[in-house]
Amino acid sequence: MSAPPPCVVEAHTRAWVARAVVGLNLCPFAKAVQLKGQIRCVVSDASDAEALLVALCDELRGLAAAEPAKVDTTLLVHPHVLTDFADFNDFLDVADAAVEALGYSGVFQIASFHPQYRFAGSASDAPGNATNRSPYPTLHLLREASVERALRSFPAPETIYENNIRTLETLGADGWEALQAQCRRDAETPGPRR
């Protein structure tokens, strides 16, 4: 199945951030950067892992050069490559090695999101997997300084995961699918995004 045009992929991803990540408070740190417009969303046309690695390195360099007040974080969405979760998961070691090779250890970290995301040891339908399920395979480039600052301002960061599980269990599979359907509708409807 081919991906929609890049503008729809970006709109769908931004709708997921607004409705799931921020709307369900899955990441309590995301709301501020979203409201300030500091999330860069890039849709890659990479069709193999080698091209994706080039795009990742370009985005890491771009994020390093950007003013944090303008671009605090980058979502590198790659709908044409690593659509199988096992392949995506294997690529994360390559991505981390690129961060190190470029001299960005301690500067950037990469969080991972995928439509088939599955935490090790969990059942494929476990509610907690949805915390990292995005519309398309996505590498999230984060500034470590921003993460550390956010963690200092949050009273009990270790409770985030437990809170997310409770939220997703309450929402249930039908609620999660309804939310995803709304994100798809948002992406296909022109107009301002929330």
Tab-separated table of C-alpha atoms in Angstrom:
chain	number	residue	atom	x	y	z
A	1	MET	CA	0.000	0.000	0.000
A	2	SER	CA	1.464	3.347	-0.999
A	3	ALA	CA	1.543	6.310	1.346
A	4	PRO	CA	-0.544	9.413	0.699
A	5	PRO	CA	1.115	12.612	-0.563
A	6	PRO	CA	3.673	14.181	1.809
A	7	CYS	CA	1.318	17.024	2.758
A	8	VAL	CA	-1.278	14.486	3.956
A	9	VAL	CA	1.377	12.429	5.779
A	10	GLU	CA	2.521	15.573	7.600
A	11	ALA	CA	-1.038	16.657	8.394
A	12	HIS	CA	-1.866	13.159	9.687
A	13	THR	CA	1.260	13.137	11.858
A	14	ARG	CA	0.501	16.592	13.255
A	15	ALA	CA	-3.095	15.532	13.973
A	16	TRP	CA	-1.751	12.479	15.858
A	17	VAL	CA	0.531	14.760	17.905
A	18	ALA	CA	-2.394	17.069	18.690
A	19	ARG	CA	-5.026	14.427	19.441
A	20	ALA	CA	-3.010	11.522	20.855
A	21	VAL	CA	0.337	12.742	22.158
A	22	VAL	CA	-0.899	16.087	23.506
A	23	GLY	CA	-4.646	15.409	23.669
A	24	LEU	CA	-4.266	12.254	25.777
A	25	ASN	CA	-1.266	13.769	27.589
A	26	LEU	CA	0.898	10.779	26.601
A	27	CYS	CA	3.889	13.112	26.737
A	28	PRO	CA	3.345	15.930	29.226
A	29	PHE	CA	6.274	17.823	27.686
A	30	ALA	CA	4.878	17.952	24.155
A	31	LYS	CA	2.148	20.534	24.667
A	32	ALA	CA	4.494	23.477	25.190
A	33	VAL	CA	6.587	22.870	22.061
A	34	GLN	CA	3.456	22.203	20.029
A	35	LEU	CA	1.782	25.440	21.168
A	36	LYS	CA	4.958	27.415	20.418
A	37	GLY	CA	5.232	25.861	16.932
A	38	GLN	CA	8.682	24.414	17.720
A	39	ILE	CA	8.071	20.969	16.200
A	40	ARG	CA	9.615	20.502	12.777
A	41	CYS	CA	7.929	17.719	10.814
A	42	VAL	CA	9.803	16.359	7.800
A	43	VAL	CA	8.370	13.719	5.494
A	44	SER	CA	11.194	11.770	3.900
A	45	ASP	CA	10.888	10.222	0.457
A	46	ALA	CA	13.577	7.657	1.371
A	47	SER	CA	12.793	4.216	-0.005
A	48	ASP	CA	15.639	2.309	1.638
A	49	ALA	CA	17.531	2.388	4.922
A	50	GLU	CA	20.627	3.957	3.353
A	51	ALA	CA	18.655	6.962	2.070
A	52	LEU	CA	16.893	7.259	5.417
A	53	LEU	CA	20.247	7.349	7.198
A	54	VAL	CA	21.323	10.230	4.947
A	55	ALA	CA	18.066	12.061	5.730
A	56	LEU	CA	18.538	11.413	9.451
A	57	CYS	CA	22.071	12.814	9.402
A	58	ASP	CA	20.870	15.880	7.480
A	59	GLU	CA	18.102	16.469	10.023
A	60	LEU	CA	20.475	16.043	12.979
A	61	ARG	CA	22.799	18.650	11.461
A	62	GLY	CA	19.833	20.916	10.739
A	63	LEU	CA	18.558	20.627	14.297
A	64	ALA	CA	22.051	21.394	15.630
A	65	ALA	CA	22.145	24.563	13.517
A	66	ALA	CA	18.610	25.688	14.435
A	67	GLU	CA	17.747	28.031	17.259
A	68	PRO	CA	15.981	25.934	19.937
A	69	ALA	CA	13.404	28.694	20.375
A	70	LYS	CA	12.410	28.192	16.736
A	71	VAL	CA	12.941	24.426	16.305
A	72	ASP	CA	13.167	22.440	19.508
A	73	THR	CA	12.511	18.991	18.077
A	74	THR	CA	12.120	17.209	14.741
A	75	LEU	CA	9.825	14.423	13.617
A	76	LEU	CA	11.412	12.571	10.701
A	77	VAL	CA	8.509	10.657	9.157
A	78	HIS	CA	9.449	7.968	6.639
A	79	PRO	CA	6.347	6.323	5.171
A	80	HIS	CA	8.157	4.400	2.394
A	81	VAL	CA	10.854	2.608	4.368
A	82	LEU	CA	11.035	0.412	7.488
A	83	THR	CA	7.304	-0.182	7.455
A	84	ASP	CA	7.916	-3.583	9.077
A	85	PHE	CA	8.422	-3.009	12.806
A	86	ALA	CA	11.243	-5.563	13.154
A	87	ASP	CA	13.234	-3.789	10.417
A	88	PHE	CA	12.469	-0.407	11.999
A	89	ASN	CA	13.566	-1.661	15.409
A	90	ASP	CA	16.839	-2.954	13.949
A	91	PHE	CA	17.487	0.448	12.344
A	92	LEU	CA	17.401	2.178	15.736
A	93	ASP	CA	20.924	0.910	16.463
A	94	VAL	CA	22.060	2.472	13.177
A	95	ALA	CA	20.321	5.734	14.123
A	96	ASP	CA	21.987	5.818	17.545
A	97	ALA	CA	25.358	5.088	15.928
A	98	ALA	CA	24.805	8.059	13.584
A	99	VAL	CA	24.161	10.351	16.558
A	100	GLU	CA	27.462	9.214	18.054
A	101	ALA	CA	29.411	9.378	14.777
A	102	LEU	CA	28.286	12.965	14.199
A	103	GLY	CA	29.454	13.951	17.683
A	104	TYR	CA	25.950	14.512	19.041
A	105	SER	CA	26.036	12.064	21.958
A	106	GLY	CA	24.687	13.940	24.966
A	107	VAL	CA	23.213	16.556	22.616
A	108	PHE	CA	20.450	14.625	20.844
A	109	GLN	CA	18.538	11.427	21.421
A	110	ILE	CA	16.115	9.587	19.188
A	111	ALA	CA	12.705	8.361	20.266
A	112	SER	CA	10.910	5.868	18.048
A	113	PHE	CA	7.301	5.628	16.889
A	114	HIS	CA	5.745	3.132	14.498
A	115	PRO	CA	2.226	1.975	13.537
A	116	GLN	CA	3.090	-1.558	14.735
A	117	TYR	CA	5.116	-0.523	17.790
A	118	ARG	CA	5.452	-3.288	20.343
A	119	PHE	CA	7.363	-3.111	23.597
A	120	ALA	CA	9.597	-6.109	24.242
A	121	GLY	CA	7.708	-8.832	26.062
A	122	SER	CA	4.274	-7.317	25.440
A	123	ALA	CA	1.367	-8.816	23.527
A	124	SER	CA	0.736	-7.140	20.178
A	125	ASP	CA	-2.644	-5.876	21.420
A	126	ALA	CA	-1.378	-4.597	24.798
A	127	PRO	CA	-2.750	-1.080	25.388
A	128	GLY	CA	0.675	0.277	26.339
A	129	ASN	CA	2.007	-0.242	22.818
A	130	ALA	CA	-0.210	2.599	21.627
A	131	THR	CA	1.953	5.122	23.500
A	132	ASN	CA	4.495	4.695	20.703
A	133	ARG	CA	2.146	3.958	17.802
A	134	SER	CA	2.198	6.677	15.183
A	135	PRO	CA	0.454	6.842	11.806
A	136	TYR	CA	3.768	6.237	9.970
A	137	PRO	CA	7.263	5.122	10.993
A	138	THR	CA	8.818	8.126	12.715
A	139	LEU	CA	12.158	9.012	14.260
A	140	HIS	CA	11.784	11.762	16.842
A	141	LEU	CA	14.931	13.837	17.276
A	142	LEU	CA	15.058	15.389	20.731
A	143	ARG	CA	17.444	17.880	22.297
A	144	GLU	CA	18.759	16.288	25.492
A	145	ALA	CA	18.896	19.699	27.210
A	146	SER	CA	15.171	20.159	26.524
A	147	VAL	CA	14.378	16.665	27.812
A	148	GLU	CA	16.389	17.274	30.994
A	149	ARG	CA	14.719	20.656	31.548
A	150	ALA	CA	11.274	19.110	31.066
A	151	LEU	CA	12.045	16.252	33.446
A	152	ARG	CA	13.178	18.700	36.139
A	153	SER	CA	9.867	20.545	35.865
A	154	PHE	CA	7.759	17.383	36.135
A	155	PRO	CA	7.243	16.197	39.723
A	156	ALA	CA	7.300	12.435	39.108
A	157	PRO	CA	8.456	11.498	35.586
A	158	GLU	CA	8.511	7.805	36.479
A	159	THR	CA	4.693	7.900	36.683
A	160	ILE	CA	4.237	8.950	33.044
A	161	TYR	CA	4.308	5.377	31.734
A	162	GLU	CA	1.822	4.122	34.354
A	163	ASN	CA	-0.495	7.072	33.676
A	164	ASN	CA	-0.316	6.354	29.933
A	165	ILE	CA	-1.252	2.707	30.463
A	166	ARG	CA	-4.279	3.732	32.558
A	167	THR	CA	-5.304	6.303	29.936
A	168	LEU	CA	-5.076	3.796	27.095
A	169	GLU	CA	-6.812	1.031	29.041
A	170	THR	CA	-9.660	3.437	29.786
A	171	LEU	CA	-9.804	4.519	26.143
A	172	GLY	CA	-9.804	0.894	24.977
A	173	ALA	CA	-9.163	-0.481	21.506
A	174	ASP	CA	-12.370	1.016	20.072
A	175	GLY	CA	-11.580	4.441	21.514
A	176	TRP	CA	-8.022	4.299	20.147
A	177	GLU	CA	-9.299	3.367	16.689
A	178	ALA	CA	-11.864	6.199	16.816
A	179	LEU	CA	-9.082	8.645	17.727
A	180	GLN	CA	-6.942	7.377	14.844
A	181	ALA	CA	-9.888	7.734	12.465
A	182	GLN	CA	-10.325	11.342	13.610
A	183	CYS	CA	-6.627	11.988	12.947
A	184	ARG	CA	-7.047	10.618	9.412
A	185	ARG	CA	-10.102	12.861	8.868
A	186	ASP	CA	-8.174	15.884	10.201
A	187	ALA	CA	-5.391	15.172	7.693
A	188	GLU	CA	-7.809	15.085	4.792
A	189	THR	CA	-9.727	18.199	5.800
A	190	PRO	CA	-8.176	21.514	4.745
A	191	GLY	CA	-7.988	24.266	7.288
A	192	PRO	CA	-6.172	25.211	10.471
A	193	ARG	CA	-4.830	22.429	12.662
A	194	ARG	CA	-5.219	22.181	16.390
